[in-house]
C-alpha positions as semicolon CSV with decimal commas, in nm:
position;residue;x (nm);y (nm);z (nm)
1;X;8,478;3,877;-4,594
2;X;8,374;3,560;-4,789
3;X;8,002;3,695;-4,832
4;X;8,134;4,035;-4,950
5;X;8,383;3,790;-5,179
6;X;8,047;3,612;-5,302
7;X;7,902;3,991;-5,363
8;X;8,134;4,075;-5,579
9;X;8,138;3,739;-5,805
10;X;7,777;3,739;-5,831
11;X;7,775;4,039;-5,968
12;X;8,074;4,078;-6,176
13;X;7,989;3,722;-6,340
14;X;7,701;3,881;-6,504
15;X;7,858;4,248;-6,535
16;X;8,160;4,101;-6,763
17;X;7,953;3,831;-7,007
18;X;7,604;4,054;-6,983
19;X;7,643;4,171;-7,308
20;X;7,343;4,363;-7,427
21;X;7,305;4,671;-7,150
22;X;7,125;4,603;-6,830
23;X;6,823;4,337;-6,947
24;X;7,072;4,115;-7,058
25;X;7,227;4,067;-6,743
26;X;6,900;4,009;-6,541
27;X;6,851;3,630;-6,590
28;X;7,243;3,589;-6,522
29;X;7,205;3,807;-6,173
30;X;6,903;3,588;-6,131
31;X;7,087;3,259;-6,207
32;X;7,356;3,357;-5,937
33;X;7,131;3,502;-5,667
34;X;6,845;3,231;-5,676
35;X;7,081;2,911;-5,807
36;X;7,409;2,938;-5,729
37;X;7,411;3,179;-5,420
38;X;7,035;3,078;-5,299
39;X;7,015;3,443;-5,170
40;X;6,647;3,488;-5,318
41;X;6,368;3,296;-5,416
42;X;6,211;3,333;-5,759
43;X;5,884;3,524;-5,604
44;X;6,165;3,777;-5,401
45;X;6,330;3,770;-5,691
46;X;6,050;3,892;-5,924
47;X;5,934;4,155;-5,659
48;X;6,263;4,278;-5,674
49;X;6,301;4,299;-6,042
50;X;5,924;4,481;-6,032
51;X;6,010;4,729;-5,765
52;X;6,372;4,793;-5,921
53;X;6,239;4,849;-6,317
54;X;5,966;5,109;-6,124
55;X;6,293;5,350;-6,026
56;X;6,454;5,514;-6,254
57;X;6,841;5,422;-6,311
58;X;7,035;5,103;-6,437
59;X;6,860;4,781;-6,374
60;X;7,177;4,643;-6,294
61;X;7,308;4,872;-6,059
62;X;6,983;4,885;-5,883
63;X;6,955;4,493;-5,860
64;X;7,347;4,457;-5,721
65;X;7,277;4,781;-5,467
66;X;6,983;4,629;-5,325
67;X;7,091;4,222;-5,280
68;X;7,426;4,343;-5,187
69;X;7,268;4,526;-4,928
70;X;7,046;4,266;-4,819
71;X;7,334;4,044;-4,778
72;X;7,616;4,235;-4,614
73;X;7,468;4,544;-4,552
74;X;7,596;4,900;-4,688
75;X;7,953;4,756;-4,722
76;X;7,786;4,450;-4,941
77;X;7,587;4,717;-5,159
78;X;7,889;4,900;-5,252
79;X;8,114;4,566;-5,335
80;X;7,777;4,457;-5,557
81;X;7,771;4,815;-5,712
82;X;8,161;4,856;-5,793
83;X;8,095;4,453;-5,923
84;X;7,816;4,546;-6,179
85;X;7,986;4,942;-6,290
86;X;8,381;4,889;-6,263
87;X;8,453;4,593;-6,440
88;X;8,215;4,669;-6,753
89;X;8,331;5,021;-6,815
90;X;8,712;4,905;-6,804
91;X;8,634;4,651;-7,060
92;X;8,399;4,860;-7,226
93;X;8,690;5,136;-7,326
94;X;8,910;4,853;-7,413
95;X;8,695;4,683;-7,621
96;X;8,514;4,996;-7,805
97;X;8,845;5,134;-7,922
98;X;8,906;4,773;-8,108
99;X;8,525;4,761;-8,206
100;X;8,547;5,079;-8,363
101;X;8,842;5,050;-8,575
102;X;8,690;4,741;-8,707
103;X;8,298;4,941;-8,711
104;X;8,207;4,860;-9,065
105;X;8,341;4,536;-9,056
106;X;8,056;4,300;-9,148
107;X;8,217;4,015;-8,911
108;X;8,103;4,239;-8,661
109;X;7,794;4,335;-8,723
110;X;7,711;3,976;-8,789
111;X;7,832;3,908;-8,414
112;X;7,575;4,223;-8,276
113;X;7,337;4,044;-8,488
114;X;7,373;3,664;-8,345
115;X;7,359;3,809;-7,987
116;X;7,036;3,965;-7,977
117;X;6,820;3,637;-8,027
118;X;7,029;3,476;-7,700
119;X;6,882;3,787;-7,513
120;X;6,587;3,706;-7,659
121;X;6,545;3,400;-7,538
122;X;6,726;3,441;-7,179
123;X;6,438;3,733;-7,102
124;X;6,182;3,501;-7,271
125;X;6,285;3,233;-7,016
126;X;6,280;3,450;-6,727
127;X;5,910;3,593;-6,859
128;X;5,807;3,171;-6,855
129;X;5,955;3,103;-6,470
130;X;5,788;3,447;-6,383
131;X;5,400;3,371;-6,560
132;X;5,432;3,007;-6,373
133;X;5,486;3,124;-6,050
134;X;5,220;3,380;-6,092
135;X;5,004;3,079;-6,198
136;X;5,146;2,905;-5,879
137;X;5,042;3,174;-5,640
138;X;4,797;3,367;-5,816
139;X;4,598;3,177;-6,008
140;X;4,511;3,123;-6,432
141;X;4,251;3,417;-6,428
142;X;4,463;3,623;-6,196
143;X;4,730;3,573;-6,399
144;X;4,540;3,623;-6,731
145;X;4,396;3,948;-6,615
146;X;4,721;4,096;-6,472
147;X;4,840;4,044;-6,858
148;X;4,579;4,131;-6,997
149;X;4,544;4,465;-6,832
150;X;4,906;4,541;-6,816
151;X;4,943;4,505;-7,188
152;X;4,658;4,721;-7,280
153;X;4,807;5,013;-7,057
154;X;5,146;5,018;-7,193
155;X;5,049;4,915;-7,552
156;X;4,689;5,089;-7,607
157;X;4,691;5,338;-7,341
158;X;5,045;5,410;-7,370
159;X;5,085;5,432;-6,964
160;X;5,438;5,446;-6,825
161;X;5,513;5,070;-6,701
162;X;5,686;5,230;-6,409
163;X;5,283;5,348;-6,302
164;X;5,170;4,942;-6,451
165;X;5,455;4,796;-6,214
166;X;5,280;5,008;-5,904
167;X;4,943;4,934;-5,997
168;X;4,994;4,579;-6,052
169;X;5,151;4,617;-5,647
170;X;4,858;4,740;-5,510
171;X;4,615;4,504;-5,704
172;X;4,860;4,231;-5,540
173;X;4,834;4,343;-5,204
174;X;4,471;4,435;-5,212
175;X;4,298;4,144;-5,356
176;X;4,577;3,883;-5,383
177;X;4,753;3,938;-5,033
């Protein structure tokens, strides 16, 4: 009962202040799971987050089903799941009936504004621990090439990251495992 207890703070933590849609809550879920909780470890954490943003769906949900489950099982994936949905779409009706009488408001529009560089740099934090432990485990020119390569595919090439994500797998496991 604790552990499902645990479940539902570490997601519900980053469900109520992950302002921003799914991304934003990513490097809070990964704050609780690998600090706090010591559930994952960054590199479990990262395959995770790479096999989850391959599926389609909520980051989120997919994150909260998947720990929960590795820590308590079906009954833990549902507790992370109702964590990450319930609590956000209660306060999400409650607070978008005050945010739209007030829509035009520049006070708020000021406060969307502010936000956005805090996500900014959260995800750009996340993208620093991530690159290092690639360098860690990988290597500089492993590391370089994987960026390299993945960049050109979804920028130039336009490829779907989802298929980038799965490539980037298999070039792990075959030449890096």
């Amino acid at each position: 009962m604790e552990k499902l207890w645990e479940i539902f703070l570490a997601f519900f933590i980053p469900g109520i202040v992950g302002y921003g849609g799914g991304p934003a809550s990513i490097p809070l879920v990964k704050n609780e799971v690998i600090t706090r909780y010591e559930w994952l470890t960054v590199t479990e954490f990262s395959e995770m987050l790479a096999l989850a943003n391959s599926l389609p769906g909520p980051i989120a949900t997919k994150m909260a089903g998947y720990i929960g489950y590795l820590e308590g099982g079906v009954l833990g994936s549902i507790v992370g799941v109702f964590a990450t949905v319930a609590p956000s779409l209660i306060l999400m009706v409650v607070l978008l009936s005050v945010l739209y009488k007030f829509k035009d408001s520049p006070k708020v529009k000021k406060m969307t504004a502010l936000i956005r560089p805090t996500i900014a740099i959260l995800l750009g934090l996340m993208a620093y621990e991530f690159f290092q432990q690639s360098y860690e485990g990988a290597g500089l020119w492993q590391t370089i090439f994987l960026v390299v390569v993945s960049y050109v595919l979804m920028q130039k090439v336009k490829v779907h990251p989802a298929f980038v994500i799965l490539g980037s797998l298999v070039y792990g496991a075959v030449f890096l495992a």
